[in-house]
Coordinates of C-alpha atoms in Angstrom, one line a residue:
P23 CA 61.4 -77.1 -44.5
R24 CA 58.3 -74.7 -45.8
P25 CA 57.1 -72.4 -43.4
G26 CA 53.8 -74.0 -41.5
Q27 CA 55.7 -77.3 -42.2
R28 CA 57.7 -78.8 -38.8
R29 CA 60.9 -80.7 -39.3
G30 CA 60.7 -84.3 -40.2
H31 CA 57.2 -84.3 -41.2
H32 CA 56.3 -85.3 -44.5
R33 CA 53.2 -84.2 -46.9
C34 CA 53.7 -87.3 -48.6
S35 CA 52.0 -90.6 -47.0
A36 CA 54.3 -93.1 -45.7
A37 CA 54.0 -95.5 -48.9
Q38 CA 55.5 -92.9 -51.3
R39 CA 58.6 -92.5 -49.1
G40 CA 59.4 -96.4 -48.8
A41 CA 58.0 -99.0 -46.4
E42 CA 58.9 -99.1 -42.5
R43 CA 61.6 -102.0 -42.3
I44 CA 62.6 -103.6 -39.2
R45 CA 66.0 -105.3 -38.7
F46 CA 65.9 -108.3 -36.7
G47 CA 69.5 -109.3 -34.8
N48 CA 70.5 -112.1 -37.4
G49 CA 70.9 -109.2 -40.2
M50 CA 67.2 -110.0 -41.4
E51 CA 64.8 -106.8 -42.3
Q52 CA 60.6 -107.2 -43.1
D53 CA 58.0 -104.2 -43.9
I54 CA 56.8 -103.6 -40.8
T55 CA 53.0 -103.4 -41.8
A56 CA 54.1 -107.7 -43.0
F57 CA 55.6 -108.3 -40.1
R58 CA 52.7 -107.2 -38.2
K59 CA 49.8 -109.1 -40.4
D60 CA 51.9 -112.3 -40.1
L61 CA 52.9 -111.3 -35.6
L62 CA 48.9 -110.7 -35.4
G63 CA 47.7 -113.2 -36.9
R64 CA 49.2 -115.9 -35.5
I65 CA 47.5 -114.4 -32.2
K66 CA 44.5 -116.5 -30.8
R67 CA 43.9 -115.0 -27.7
V68 CA 44.2 -111.3 -26.7
V69 CA 43.9 -110.3 -22.9
I70 CA 43.5 -106.9 -22.7
K71 CA 43.6 -104.8 -19.4
V72 CA 42.1 -101.2 -19.3
G73 CA 42.2 -99.3 -15.7
S74 CA 40.0 -97.1 -13.9
S75 CA 41.8 -93.4 -15.5
V76 CA 42.0 -95.5 -18.7
L77 CA 37.5 -95.9 -17.9
T78 CA 37.1 -91.9 -16.7
G79 CA 39.2 -90.5 -20.0
G80 CA 40.7 -88.1 -16.4
T81 CA 37.3 -86.9 -15.8
D82 CA 35.2 -88.3 -12.2
D83 CA 32.8 -90.7 -13.9
L84 CA 32.6 -93.6 -16.5
N85 CA 33.5 -92.3 -19.7
G86 CA 31.0 -93.5 -22.5
G87 CA 33.6 -92.2 -26.2
V88 CA 36.2 -94.7 -24.5
F89 CA 33.9 -97.7 -23.6
S90 CA 32.2 -96.7 -27.9
N91 CA 36.2 -97.1 -28.9
M92 CA 37.5 -99.4 -27.0
V93 CA 34.6 -102.1 -27.2
S94 CA 34.4 -101.9 -31.0
C95 CA 37.9 -102.6 -31.1
I96 CA 37.1 -105.8 -29.2
S97 CA 34.4 -106.5 -31.6
R98 CA 37.0 -106.2 -34.2
L99 CA 39.4 -108.8 -32.6
R100 CA 35.9 -111.0 -32.6
H101 CA 35.1 -111.1 -35.5
S102 CA 38.6 -111.5 -37.1
G103 CA 38.0 -114.9 -35.2
R104 CA 39.9 -114.5 -32.2
E105 CA 39.2 -114.7 -28.4
V106 CA 39.3 -112.1 -26.2
V107 CA 39.5 -111.5 -22.7
L108 CA 39.2 -108.0 -20.7
V109 CA 40.4 -106.9 -17.7
S110 CA 38.2 -104.4 -16.3
S111 CA 39.1 -102.0 -12.8
G112 CA 36.7 -99.4 -12.5
A113 CA 34.0 -100.5 -10.1
I114 CA 35.8 -98.2 -7.2
A115 CA 35.5 -95.4 -8.9
A116 CA 31.8 -96.1 -11.2
G117 CA 30.4 -96.2 -7.9
K118 CA 31.9 -93.3 -5.9
K119 CA 29.5 -90.5 -6.9
S120 CA 26.3 -92.8 -6.2
L121 CA 27.8 -92.5 -2.3
R122 CA 28.3 -89.2 -2.8
C123 CA 32.2 -89.2 -2.2
V124 CA 34.1 -86.2 -3.6
E125 CA 37.6 -87.4 -3.9
R126 CA 38.4 -91.8 -4.1
P127 CA 37.4 -93.6 -1.0
T128 CA 40.1 -93.6 1.6
S129 CA 38.2 -96.6 3.5
I130 CA 38.1 -100.0 3.5
P131 CA 34.7 -99.7 3.7
Q132 CA 34.0 -97.0 1.4
K133 CA 36.2 -98.8 -0.9
Q134 CA 33.5 -102.1 -0.3
A135 CA 30.7 -100.2 -0.6
S136 CA 31.9 -97.8 -3.6
A137 CA 32.6 -101.4 -5.8
A138 CA 29.6 -102.6 -4.6
I139 CA 27.5 -99.6 -6.5
G140 CA 29.7 -99.3 -9.5
Q141 CA 30.7 -103.6 -10.3
V142 CA 26.7 -102.8 -12.2
R143 CA 26.8 -100.0 -13.4
L144 CA 29.9 -100.6 -14.7
M145 CA 28.8 -103.8 -16.4
A146 CA 25.8 -102.1 -17.4
R147 CA 28.4 -100.2 -19.6
Y148 CA 29.8 -102.6 -20.6
E149 CA 26.5 -104.8 -21.5
A150 CA 25.0 -102.3 -23.5
C151 CA 28.0 -101.1 -25.3
F152 CA 28.7 -104.9 -26.3
R153 CA 25.2 -105.7 -27.0
R154 CA 25.2 -102.6 -29.9
H155 CA 27.5 -104.9 -31.6
G156 CA 26.2 -108.2 -31.5
R157 CA 28.4 -109.7 -29.0
Q158 CA 28.0 -111.0 -24.9
I159 CA 30.0 -111.0 -22.3
A160 CA 29.7 -112.5 -18.8
Q161 CA 31.3 -110.9 -15.3
V162 CA 33.8 -113.1 -13.7
L163 CA 34.6 -111.7 -10.5
L164 CA 38.0 -113.1 -8.5
T165 CA 39.6 -112.7 -5.4
S166 CA 43.6 -114.1 -4.7
D167 CA 41.6 -116.2 -2.9
D168 CA 40.5 -118.0 -5.8
L169 CA 43.6 -118.0 -7.4
S170 CA 45.2 -119.0 -4.4
N171 CA 43.5 -122.2 -4.0
R172 CA 43.7 -124.4 -6.2
R173 CA 40.4 -126.1 -6.6
K174 CA 39.6 -122.6 -6.7
F175 CA 41.6 -121.6 -9.2
L176 CA 40.2 -124.4 -11.5
N177 CA 37.4 -123.8 -11.2
A178 CA 38.0 -120.0 -12.5
R179 CA 39.7 -120.8 -15.3
N180 CA 37.2 -123.7 -16.1
T181 CA 34.0 -121.3 -16.3
L182 CA 36.8 -118.8 -18.7
F183 CA 37.6 -121.6 -20.9
T184 CA 33.7 -122.4 -21.4
L185 CA 32.8 -119.0 -21.9
L186 CA 35.8 -118.7 -24.5
E187 CA 34.2 -121.9 -26.7
C188 CA 31.0 -120.1 -26.9
G189 CA 31.9 -116.9 -28.2
I190 CA 31.2 -115.0 -24.9
I191 CA 33.7 -112.6 -23.5
P192 CA 34.7 -112.9 -20.3
I193 CA 35.4 -109.3 -18.2
I194 CA 37.0 -110.3 -14.8
N195 CA 37.6 -107.9 -12.1
E196 CA 38.5 -108.3 -9.0
N197 CA 35.6 -109.0 -6.6
D198 CA 36.3 -104.6 -4.3
S199 CA 33.6 -105.0 -2.7
V200 CA 34.8 -108.7 -0.3
V201 CA 38.7 -107.9 -0.5

């Protein structure tokens, strides 16, 4: 390598080096970019799961930059015609400051109270970010009981399908304030 250039790093673009290829088990090869476009082109619905550590960006509160970038990507997916379901944690992390908890709450009542406060903050952040992109969201809070009871499961499922049919992005979270 030349001075200042690390081994394995090239100054030319991927196109100049030759397209990266993927080899399938049957021996066929395809350009990886074409493969990704073909694969993604067939996807109708995308489910995205984000956890508290992503939403806080390693800090002790919700990170506006993380929300902004994520919502921008999700909006592009919607613009491309895909349905998007967002599964989001973060209510407890978003509410712990309001309880004046220095660390993550440990008792069940502390967690439930923090989640009750934080869920409002979390959804307000999502609402503001998605509104800037002209997108409407809906909050769907579920518990394990909602998924194990057939009637409740079907009601939740029908709600999600209706939201998606209307072009609304459902944001699903566990209802931590009652779990």
